[in-house]
Amino acid sequence: MLSRPKPGESEVDLLRFQSQFLAAGTAPAVRVVKKGSRRGSDANLDQPPLQDHRDVVMLDSLPDLPPALVPAPPKRARPSPGRLPPEDEDPEERLDRHDEHITAVLTKIIERDTSSETVKLPVSSGVAFPVVFHRSQERQGKPAVSGKRSIFAQEIAARRVSEARVPQTENVVPPLDPPEGAVTCEAPTPGDQGCQLPGSSRSFQGPCLVTGEGLPGQEAEQEAQAIHEENVARLQAMRHEEILQEQQRLLAQLNPGLVAFLRSRSHTHEQAGEEATDGQRPGGPSAEVIKEKPVMPPSAREPRKKDELEPGRPALVLPVTPDKDWLHMDTVELEKLHWTQDLPPLRQQQTQERMQARFGLQGELLAPSADLPTHLGLHHHGEEAERAGYTLQELFHLTRSQVSQQRVLALQVLAQVISRAQAGEFGGQLVGSILRLLLDAGFLFLLRFSLDDRVDGVLAAAVRALRALLVAPGDEELLDSTFSWYHGASVFPLMPRQDDKDDEDESKEPPAEKAKRKNPEEGGRPPPVLARHDVIKGLLATNLLPRLRYLLEMTCPGPAVVLDILAVLIRLARHSLESATRVLECPRLIETVVREFLPTSWAPVGVGPLPSRHGVPCAAAMKLFRVLASAGRNIAARLLSSFDLRSRLCRFIAEAPQELALPPEEAETLSTEAFRLWAVTASYGQGSDLYRELYPVLVQALQAVPQELGAQPPRPLAMQRIASLLTLLTQLTLAASSTASEPISDCAEASLSGTPSLITWTQVSGLRPLVEPCLRQTLKLLPRPEMWNALGPVPAACLLFLGAYYQAWSQQHPLELQGAMLPSLCPGDWLQDMEHLSEELLLPLLRQPTLGSLWDSLRHCSSLCNPLSCTPAPEVPPSLASLGCAGGCPSLSLAGSASPFPFLTALLSLCNTLSQIHKGLCSQLAAILASPGLQNYFLQCVAPVAVPALTAFSAWALRHEYHLQYLALSLAQKVAALQPAPATNPTLHHGVALALLSRLLPGSEHLAHELLLSCVFRPEFLPERASGGLEAADFSDRLCLGSRGDPGCGRGALLAQACQDLPSIRSCYLTHCSPARASLLASQALYRGELQRLPALLLPVPGEPLLPTDWPFLPLIHLYHQASDSPSGCPPADTVGTVTRALQWVLVLESWRPQALWAVPPAARLARLMCVFLVDSDLFRETPVQRLVAALLARLCQPQVLPNLNLDCPLPGLTSFPDLYASFLEHFEAVSFGDDLFGTLVLLPLQRRFSVTLRLALFGEHVGALRALGLPLSQLPVALECYTGPPEDNLALLQLYFRALVTGALCPRWCPVLYAVAVAHVNSFIFSQDPKCSDEVKATSRSMLQKTWLLGDECLRKHILHYKLPNSALPEGFELYPELPLLRQQHLQRLISGVLQTRGSET
């Protein structure tokens, strides 16, 4: 016996074992049996072959379920058993021998001649081809098959039967298997065929109700049949009358619903029996297969039968009668066919109840009473089927449908609804905001889920809906049309305002630091929480950018989808620096946009819709890069260096728009965006190396401008392109300035400065002769308003270029070249050139009457004068910032086509530049300030009107309006400083400067700093100091009845001293009101044209104005906070000087500019004055401080101001006035030493009309301070009646009053004012006889009167009992009755007699 192989043996040993086994000739232990081949040959060749080699598949043997989907074994090619290939045959020769190439068959092809044949058209027929299989055909003449068979299997079985020609008899069809536990309707047995009721023709063919359910198989049938036979035998033994009587008795006992169910069941079986009988009648179909209806459990069938037999219910009328031969209509469920009926009539709403809004397929709002035809597709089978349209809830439901067409339809309708809502079409018709409702319902994340769909239509609809939600219509058009305005490229980020304190602290940080510090997850907060406050942040947290990149790169969507995605990316980039950085850093996103939508070569594209946007330049892609570059200089540098945008700029600027192989409108827009992108990068001093290469192109474009301006009418796209070209040249001219930047010590700021510009002055000096004729040509159209408005921003762009040109020219240093000075850099040349420009261009322009009409229209287009123009749109949710310019802006608005602001702002900018360089032109250019339209505009700006609420649009509009005001004030300051005569309306200009200082928004720090330096504290803007204002102040104080101050130290002397100290006052406010240094440097770089210092064109978030409305009190507030936070309690250095300067300035404003403090309520001013006493223990003792506080307090106590003093309302910058007053009392009790001014401030809030909390704080917690309140009645700044009336009704305070009087804590020697007040209120209380008061009040009043009568101090008892009226002229402060009035005497006697009787009874 051979041994088995062991471990370690090699293949040689195995071969040796095999040869030994073969030599032994023993039988193997295992036999291999090969299965037959599929071609019909068996493995055993000895057996004779079968005659029929076809595969025979028997349907009856097939399983009911399909086989498991497992991978089949690999096929192996093996030779047929009858045809073994010879071993020595060459395979190549065999292939050549059996080669049957097509050339061996098709050697010569000859076309058949069909010239003589007749061609006939196909005959129309009503039969479809191929013939549609109908189930009723299968019923005719085909036997039923056993088991569970499909229609196809039944058809095959019927064909087999017909081929075999088997007689179609009933016996070949096996009976259907009945359900388990149920008895089917069988043929009647011989015993049952004659079973009929007496007097009835009905026969029983089997049990109808008893099924035997619950018994085992065969026993169930036998038991049911036995019960059936017993019932039949009993019925046959009864007479007909007995049967009817028993039937009535059963009907009275059984439930009517059960009776109806039994009758319906009997009726069903009866119909089935009749149909089966009819099928066996001679003359009908030979063998009609009747499929049994499945037997349903009674619990599932009973409710439907009850509904059908419910009395009083109308029968269901269907437009089509169901046929049992139809597919899936074996069991007709009538309640599911209600939708096939006609729609019910539209119900009219009888009340004013709210109804769900329904929308059409185009997003239009449908009226509730609209009766629309059904062919419009607006009716469905939901609630209120008679009403056309879809509700938002139904549209949300459709977006989650499994049918892609329904998802597409829902998203398209929702996009249309959002677009119409943002356009304001639903204003006043709907309750609430649709956008807020959608966002609260999770529509944002529904769109994000839809972007992950696989269906292209769903993706396109989802992107469209996302664009409709994020990109408000009109916003981008507004920002594009104003790009060439004065600093129009600088915009605020479109992000919501942060309300919580953390976000406010973050908003104060520089944008670059904020972007570095914040992580993409925003502290780990989930996207729904982020989206509740900021939609863009919530979307970015859901990986939206990688998905959009995938759609652009991999799916290659249609042109509309591409534009929608680019619009969404632009909106994301406008959100903030952080969002723009995330767009830039998204993997392969920028590369995909550059490669696919800004190619340098492409196939020419004609006019018409583009089949695809891929591979064709797109203006939206260029705009995306422009918006990204505006977010920061680092992003702009990365775009130019890392993504090769320099070559793209050269490609699309080098050729004129008409030479680009693109549609005309697309080519014009692409060229415009290329100019704007270059202008943005040039704003940072970048991209200047392109100027040398493209200089001929720019000159050629400038030379073609006059021809474009002469077109009738001017084309809007061409005007925008010209304005963008002039803006680019303006930035390139500023880049040619040779002023070296000052060194920056801060590392963060030092990184902002870039390399010096490569553009020299000689390279841009030749541009002015080309731009100035364009300006002259545009000014000729000024008398024609239609043509002037069609020019757009072109005239303003020309003026801004000239201003930048002369500014850069004046900053050039004289260069010595081989001992000679360059003639072009001689100062005399540019001064002479300016005079020439002023005489030939500006002065004739100022004398034109048409320019006066532009000044007059300032008030009509102003946002300050028309606050309602900045009203936020109703469909702008707080979590999604938008300018709200849907439908465009009105022509007479700041952003309208007829707005004078861009041209007049540019004109004032040019005049400021010329007057700053050439001082001699100030007197000539001062005519602008004398314009009546400008004066009226200024008057309305300083009027006490409400400033528009700060929204995204109002911040944008007010910023441009503040530019005009600042430039006008700057020009007025230059004129006032040089003219010996008094300036024109200096009081008005000073009021405008004060109002503007408190309104400037973030990003305008340089303007606020310049106003503090020049206009606000300018002596020329205070003409009252030399025109009798000082004497008038003293005279008004003497006329005031309450003024009893020292005549030698009156308000006039204080104002005169303040005017002399204006430089010191200015230094004080520059210290305390200047913005942060980083923000100030960035703003200065923007407005001064210092390109190397400019960090970004994206402004800070406009959360609130730079300075508060009470900015004149800001030094006092800063000192108070420093003293409160100082642990040592030492006051800051130079506290007296700071307080004195601040109080001097507040006094100047109170006396001569009261409108500047209208926004500060009197209560807030009083609180600021109280802070002076809390700064230091000895500060209030300084004589200047005493005099200034007394003068300001006298202004607050004037009869016309005192009624407005309200201490109970919330005050700006103060959490609680009672808390401040408590601290003030504590400080007064500690350090006052009876100071009268200090005591006046303590007494002022104790008036009767103010909160009782203040009086309780004094008499309850700080009663010791009463001893220091020695202010005489004659020095009380308000009338004593303000403290004594009306009578006090607080019981606790009255008890404190009485206790202070009785204990001697309150006496007329050291507190005369409050003594008189306490006596007055106690007297009124003890003699009050109000029947409505409570028992507690009556008991307290009697007790207090008893104690007063029993007082040992006769003077105090007389004062309390005989008090009559307050009179501050008397030493006591009140008048006394000589004798008590009769009623008081009687009341006192009754009380005394009662007390005596009580004491007598006790004794």
Coordinates of C-alpha atoms in Angstrom, one line a residue, residues 56-462:
V56 CA -36.8 21.1 -22.5
V57 CA -37.9 23.5 -19.7
M58 CA -41.0 22.4 -17.8
L59 CA -42.7 25.4 -16.2
D60 CA -44.3 23.2 -13.5
S61 CA -40.9 22.3 -12.2
L62 CA -39.7 25.8 -11.9
P63 CA -39.5 27.3 -8.4
D64 CA -41.8 30.1 -7.4
L65 CA -38.8 32.3 -6.3
P66 CA -36.0 33.4 -8.6
P67 CA -32.6 31.8 -7.9
A68 CA -30.1 33.8 -5.7
L69 CA -27.9 36.2 -7.6
V70 CA -24.5 34.5 -7.0
P71 CA -21.7 34.7 -9.5
A72 CA -21.6 31.8 -11.9
P73 CA -18.5 29.6 -12.2
P74 CA -16.2 30.6 -15.0
K75 CA -16.7 28.9 -18.3
R76 CA -14.0 26.7 -19.8
A77 CA -13.7 25.9 -23.4
R78 CA -13.4 22.2 -24.0
P79 CA -13.6 20.2 -27.2
S80 CA -16.6 18.3 -28.1
P81 CA -16.4 14.5 -27.2
G82 CA -17.0 13.5 -30.8
R83 CA -14.5 16.0 -32.3
L84 CA -11.1 15.7 -30.7
P85 CA -8.4 17.8 -32.4
P86 CA -5.4 16.0 -33.7
E87 CA -2.4 16.4 -31.4
D88 CA 0.1 17.3 -34.2
E89 CA -2.1 19.9 -36.0
D90 CA -0.8 23.4 -36.0
P91 CA -3.4 25.9 -34.6
E92 CA -2.4 28.6 -37.0
E93 CA -3.0 26.4 -40.0
R94 CA -6.3 25.4 -38.6
L95 CA -7.3 29.0 -38.3
D96 CA -6.3 29.7 -41.9
R97 CA -8.3 26.8 -43.1
H98 CA -11.5 27.8 -41.3
D99 CA -11.1 31.5 -41.9
E100 CA -14.4 32.9 -43.1
H101 CA -13.7 36.6 -43.5
I102 CA -16.4 38.9 -44.8
T103 CA -14.5 39.3 -48.1
A104 CA -15.0 35.6 -48.7
V105 CA -18.7 36.1 -48.6
L106 CA -19.3 39.6 -49.9
T107 CA -17.2 39.5 -53.0
K108 CA -19.4 41.5 -55.3
I109 CA -22.4 43.5 -54.3
I110 CA -25.0 44.4 -57.0
E111 CA -27.9 46.6 -56.1
R112 CA -31.3 45.2 -56.9
D113 CA -33.3 47.1 -59.5
T114 CA -36.5 48.6 -57.9
S115 CA -37.4 51.1 -60.6
S116 CA -40.3 49.1 -61.9
E117 CA -41.7 48.2 -58.5
T118 CA -44.6 50.1 -56.9
V119 CA -44.1 51.8 -53.6
K120 CA -47.1 51.7 -51.4
L121 CA -47.6 53.6 -48.2
P122 CA -48.5 51.6 -45.1
V123 CA -52.2 51.2 -44.5
S124 CA -53.5 52.9 -41.4
S125 CA -55.0 50.5 -38.9
G126 CA -56.6 50.9 -35.5
V127 CA -54.6 48.0 -34.1
A128 CA -51.4 48.8 -32.4
F129 CA -48.1 47.2 -33.5
P130 CA -47.1 45.0 -31.8
V131 CA -50.5 43.9 -30.6
V132 CA -51.1 44.8 -27.1
F133 CA -51.7 41.9 -24.9
H134 CA -55.0 42.2 -23.0
R135 CA -55.8 40.0 -20.0
S136 CA -59.3 39.4 -21.3
Q137 CA -57.8 37.5 -24.3
E138 CA -56.1 35.2 -21.9
R139 CA -59.4 34.4 -20.3
Q140 CA -61.0 33.2 -23.6
G141 CA -60.4 29.6 -24.5
K142 CA -57.4 29.0 -22.2
P143 CA -57.5 26.6 -19.3
A144 CA -56.3 27.6 -15.9
V145 CA -53.1 26.4 -14.6
S146 CA -52.3 25.2 -11.2
G147 CA -50.2 27.0 -8.7
K148 CA -49.0 30.5 -8.6
R149 CA -48.4 31.5 -12.3
S150 CA -47.6 34.8 -14.0
I151 CA -49.5 35.9 -17.1
F152 CA -46.5 34.9 -19.2
A153 CA -46.4 31.5 -17.7
Q154 CA -50.1 31.0 -18.3
E155 CA -49.7 32.1 -21.9
I156 CA -46.9 29.5 -22.4
A157 CA -48.9 26.8 -20.8
A158 CA -51.9 27.6 -23.0
R159 CA -49.7 27.4 -26.1
R160 CA -48.5 24.0 -25.0
V161 CA -52.0 22.7 -24.6
S162 CA -53.0 24.0 -28.0
E163 CA -49.9 22.5 -29.6
A164 CA -50.5 19.1 -28.0
R165 CA -54.2 19.4 -29.0
V166 CA -55.4 18.3 -25.7
P167 CA -59.2 18.5 -25.3
Q168 CA -60.1 21.6 -23.4
T169 CA -62.1 20.0 -20.6
E170 CA -62.7 21.1 -17.2
N171 CA -60.9 18.1 -15.7
V172 CA -57.4 19.0 -17.0
V173 CA -57.4 22.2 -14.9
P174 CA -56.6 21.3 -11.4
P175 CA -58.5 23.2 -8.7
L176 CA -56.9 26.2 -7.1
D177 CA -55.5 25.7 -3.8
P178 CA -57.8 27.3 -1.2
P179 CA -56.4 29.4 1.5
E180 CA -55.5 27.7 4.7
G181 CA -58.4 27.4 7.0
A182 CA -61.0 28.5 4.5
V183 CA -63.6 26.5 2.6
T184 CA -64.1 27.5 -1.0
C185 CA -67.3 27.3 -3.1
E186 CA -67.4 23.8 -4.5
A187 CA -69.8 22.1 -6.8
P188 CA -73.0 21.0 -5.1
T189 CA -73.0 17.5 -3.8
P190 CA -75.9 15.3 -4.7
G191 CA -77.2 15.7 -1.2
D192 CA -77.2 19.5 -1.6
Q193 CA -78.6 19.9 -5.1
G194 CA -82.2 19.4 -3.9
C195 CA -81.9 21.4 -0.7
Q196 CA -84.3 24.3 -1.0
L197 CA -86.3 26.2 1.5
P198 CA -90.0 25.6 1.6
G199 CA -91.7 28.2 -0.7
S200 CA -88.3 29.4 -2.0
S201 CA -86.4 28.7 -5.1
R202 CA -83.0 29.2 -3.4
S203 CA -80.8 26.1 -3.0
F204 CA -77.8 25.6 -0.7
Q205 CA -74.6 24.5 -2.4
G206 CA -72.3 24.6 0.6
P207 CA -71.5 26.4 3.9
C208 CA -71.3 30.2 3.5
L209 CA -70.5 31.4 7.0
V210 CA -68.9 28.4 8.8
T211 CA -65.4 27.9 7.5
G212 CA -63.9 25.5 10.1
E213 CA -61.1 28.0 10.8
G214 CA -59.1 26.8 13.9
L215 CA -59.5 23.1 13.2
P216 CA -56.8 20.9 11.6
G217 CA -57.0 20.6 7.7
Q218 CA -59.3 17.8 6.7
E219 CA -61.3 17.8 10.0
A220 CA -62.2 21.5 9.4
E221 CA -63.9 20.6 6.1
Q222 CA -65.7 17.7 7.5
E223 CA -67.0 19.6 10.6
A224 CA -68.1 22.5 8.5
Q225 CA -69.9 20.2 6.1
A226 CA -71.6 18.4 9.0
I227 CA -72.8 21.7 10.5
H228 CA -74.0 22.8 7.1
E229 CA -76.1 19.6 6.6
E230 CA -77.6 19.8 10.0
N231 CA -78.7 23.5 9.4
V232 CA -80.2 22.5 6.0
A233 CA -82.1 19.6 7.5
R234 CA -83.5 21.8 10.3
L235 CA -84.6 24.4 7.8
Q236 CA -86.3 21.9 5.6
A237 CA -88.2 20.6 8.7
M238 CA -89.7 24.1 9.4
R239 CA -92.6 25.7 7.8
H240 CA -92.3 29.0 5.9
E241 CA -94.1 31.0 8.6
E242 CA -91.9 29.5 11.3
I243 CA -88.8 30.5 9.2
L244 CA -90.0 34.1 8.8
Q245 CA -90.9 34.3 12.5
E246 CA -87.5 33.0 13.6
Q247 CA -85.8 35.4 11.1
Q248 CA -87.6 38.4 12.6
R249 CA -86.6 37.3 16.1
L250 CA -82.9 37.0 15.1
L251 CA -82.9 40.3 13.3
A252 CA -84.2 42.0 16.5
Q253 CA -81.5 40.4 18.6
L254 CA -78.5 40.9 16.3
N255 CA -76.4 44.0 15.7
P256 CA -77.6 45.7 12.5
G257 CA -74.0 46.0 11.3
L258 CA -73.5 42.3 11.7
V259 CA -76.7 41.6 9.8
A260 CA -75.5 43.8 6.9
F261 CA -72.1 42.0 6.9
L262 CA -73.8 38.6 6.7
R263 CA -76.1 39.7 3.9
S264 CA -73.2 41.1 1.9
R265 CA -71.2 37.9 2.4
S266 CA -74.1 35.8 1.3
H267 CA -74.7 38.0 -1.7
T268 CA -71.0 37.7 -2.7
H269 CA -71.0 33.9 -2.6
E270 CA -74.3 33.9 -4.5
Q271 CA -72.8 36.0 -7.3
A272 CA -69.7 33.7 -7.4
G273 CA -71.9 30.7 -7.7
E274 CA -74.0 32.2 -10.5
E275 CA -70.9 33.1 -12.5
A276 CA -69.5 29.7 -12.1
T277 CA -72.8 28.1 -13.2
D278 CA -73.0 30.4 -16.2
G279 CA -69.5 29.4 -17.2
Q280 CA -70.6 25.8 -17.6
R281 CA -73.8 26.4 -19.5
P282 CA -73.8 25.2 -23.1
G283 CA -73.5 27.9 -25.8
G284 CA -71.0 30.0 -23.8
P285 CA -67.2 29.9 -23.8
S286 CA -65.8 26.5 -23.7
A287 CA -63.6 27.0 -20.6
E288 CA -63.6 30.4 -19.0
V289 CA -61.1 30.7 -16.3
I290 CA -62.6 32.5 -13.3
K291 CA -60.0 33.6 -10.8
E292 CA -61.3 33.4 -7.3
K293 CA -61.3 36.5 -5.2
P294 CA -59.0 36.2 -2.3
V295 CA -60.8 35.7 1.0
M296 CA -60.1 38.6 3.3
P297 CA -60.5 38.5 7.0
P298 CA -63.7 40.0 8.3
S299 CA -61.8 42.6 10.3
A300 CA -60.3 44.0 7.1
R301 CA -63.4 43.8 5.0
E302 CA -66.1 44.8 7.5
P303 CA -65.5 48.6 7.6
R304 CA -65.7 48.9 3.8
K305 CA -68.9 47.0 3.7
K306 CA -70.3 49.2 6.5
D307 CA -69.4 52.3 4.6
E308 CA -71.0 51.0 1.4
L309 CA -74.2 50.1 3.2
E310 CA -74.4 53.2 5.4
P311 CA -77.9 54.6 5.0
G312 CA -78.2 58.2 3.7
R313 CA -74.8 58.2 2.1
P314 CA -74.8 58.9 -1.7
A315 CA -73.7 56.1 -3.9
L316 CA -70.2 56.4 -5.4
V317 CA -70.5 57.4 -9.1
L318 CA -67.4 56.6 -11.1
P319 CA -66.8 58.0 -14.6
V320 CA -65.6 54.5 -15.7
T321 CA -67.1 51.2 -14.5
P322 CA -64.3 48.9 -13.3
D323 CA -64.0 45.6 -15.1
K324 CA -62.8 42.5 -13.4
D325 CA -60.8 41.6 -16.5
W326 CA -58.5 44.7 -16.0
L327 CA -55.1 44.2 -14.4
H328 CA -55.1 44.5 -10.6
M329 CA -58.8 45.0 -10.5
D330 CA -59.7 41.6 -9.1
T331 CA -60.8 43.3 -5.9
V332 CA -62.3 46.7 -6.4
E333 CA -61.7 49.0 -3.4
L334 CA -64.2 51.7 -4.0
E335 CA -62.9 54.1 -1.3
K336 CA -59.6 54.2 -3.3
L337 CA -61.4 55.3 -6.4
H338 CA -62.9 58.5 -5.0
W339 CA -60.2 60.5 -6.9
T340 CA -61.7 59.4 -10.2
Q341 CA -64.9 61.3 -9.5
D342 CA -65.5 64.9 -10.5
L343 CA -64.1 67.6 -8.2
P344 CA -66.5 68.9 -5.6
P345 CA -67.7 72.5 -6.1
L346 CA -65.4 75.2 -4.8
R347 CA -66.4 76.3 -1.4
Q348 CA -66.7 80.0 -0.8
Q349 CA -65.0 81.3 2.3
Q350 CA -67.8 82.9 4.4
T351 CA -65.5 84.3 7.1
Q352 CA -62.3 86.2 7.3
E353 CA -60.3 83.2 8.5
R354 CA -56.8 82.7 7.3
M355 CA -56.3 80.1 4.6
Q356 CA -53.2 78.3 3.5
A357 CA -51.6 80.0 0.6
R358 CA -51.5 78.1 -2.7
F359 CA -49.1 78.7 -5.5
G360 CA -49.1 77.9 -9.2
L361 CA -46.4 76.2 -11.2
Q362 CA -44.8 79.6 -11.9
G363 CA -44.7 80.5 -8.3
E364 CA -47.7 82.9 -8.5
L365 CA -50.1 83.2 -5.6
L366 CA -53.5 81.8 -6.4
A367 CA -56.6 83.5 -5.0
P368 CA -58.7 81.3 -2.7
S369 CA -61.7 81.8 -5.0
A370 CA -59.9 81.0 -8.2
D371 CA -61.8 78.3 -10.1
L372 CA -59.2 77.0 -12.6
P373 CA -59.6 74.2 -15.1
T374 CA -58.0 70.9 -14.3
H375 CA -55.9 70.6 -17.5
L376 CA -53.5 73.2 -15.9
G377 CA -52.2 70.5 -13.6
L378 CA -52.8 72.4 -10.4
H379 CA -55.3 70.0 -8.8
H380 CA -54.2 67.0 -6.8
H381 CA -55.6 64.5 -4.3
G382 CA -54.5 66.1 -1.1
E383 CA -56.6 68.2 1.3
E384 CA -59.0 70.6 -0.3
A385 CA -58.8 68.8 -3.6
E386 CA -61.2 71.3 -5.2
R387 CA -58.7 74.2 -4.7
A388 CA -56.0 74.6 -7.3
G389 CA -52.4 75.1 -6.5
Y390 CA -49.8 73.7 -4.0
T391 CA -49.2 74.8 -0.5
L392 CA -45.7 75.0 0.9
Q393 CA -46.2 71.9 2.9
E394 CA -47.3 70.0 -0.1
L395 CA -44.2 71.2 -2.1
F396 CA -42.0 70.1 0.8
H397 CA -43.6 66.7 0.6
L398 CA -43.0 66.5 -3.1
T399 CA -39.3 67.4 -2.7
R400 CA -38.9 64.1 -0.8
S401 CA -40.7 62.0 -3.4
Q402 CA -39.2 59.0 -5.0
V403 CA -40.2 60.2 -8.4
S404 CA -37.5 62.5 -9.7
Q405 CA -40.0 64.6 -11.8
Q406 CA -41.9 65.4 -8.7
R407 CA -38.8 66.5 -6.9
V408 CA -37.8 68.7 -9.8
L409 CA -41.3 70.3 -10.0
A410 CA -41.3 71.0 -6.3
L411 CA -37.9 72.6 -6.3
Q412 CA -38.7 74.7 -9.4
V413 CA -41.9 76.0 -7.9
L414 CA -40.2 76.8 -4.6
A415 CA -37.5 78.7 -6.5
Q416 CA -40.2 80.7 -8.3
V417 CA -42.0 81.4 -5.0
I418 CA -38.8 82.7 -3.4
S419 CA -38.0 84.9 -6.4
R420 CA -41.5 86.4 -6.4
A421 CA -41.4 86.9 -2.7
Q422 CA -38.1 88.8 -2.9
A423 CA -39.5 90.9 -5.7
G424 CA -42.3 92.0 -3.3
E425 CA -45.2 90.5 -5.3
F426 CA -46.8 89.0 -2.2
G427 CA -46.7 92.2 -0.1
G428 CA -49.9 92.6 2.0
Q429 CA -51.4 89.4 0.8
L430 CA -49.6 87.0 3.1
V431 CA -49.2 86.9 6.8
G432 CA -45.5 86.8 7.8
S433 CA -42.4 86.2 5.7
I434 CA -42.2 83.3 3.3
L435 CA -38.4 83.2 3.5
R436 CA -38.4 83.1 7.2
L437 CA -41.0 80.4 7.2
L438 CA -39.0 78.3 4.7
L439 CA -35.8 78.7 6.7
D440 CA -37.5 77.8 9.9
A441 CA -38.9 74.7 8.3
G442 CA -35.4 73.5 7.2
F443 CA -35.6 74.5 3.5
L444 CA -31.9 75.3 3.5
F445 CA -30.8 71.8 4.4
L446 CA -33.5 70.3 2.1
L447 CA -31.7 72.1 -0.7
R448 CA -28.3 70.8 0.5
F449 CA -29.7 67.3 0.5
S450 CA -31.1 67.8 -3.0
L451 CA -27.6 68.8 -4.2
D452 CA -26.5 65.3 -3.4
D453 CA -29.0 63.8 -5.8
R454 CA -28.0 61.7 -8.8
V455 CA -30.6 63.1 -11.2
D456 CA -29.4 66.0 -13.4
G457 CA -32.8 67.6 -13.3
V458 CA -32.9 67.6 -9.5
L459 CA -29.4 69.0 -9.3
A460 CA -30.3 71.9 -11.7
A461 CA -33.5 72.7 -9.8
A462 CA -31.7 72.6 -6.5

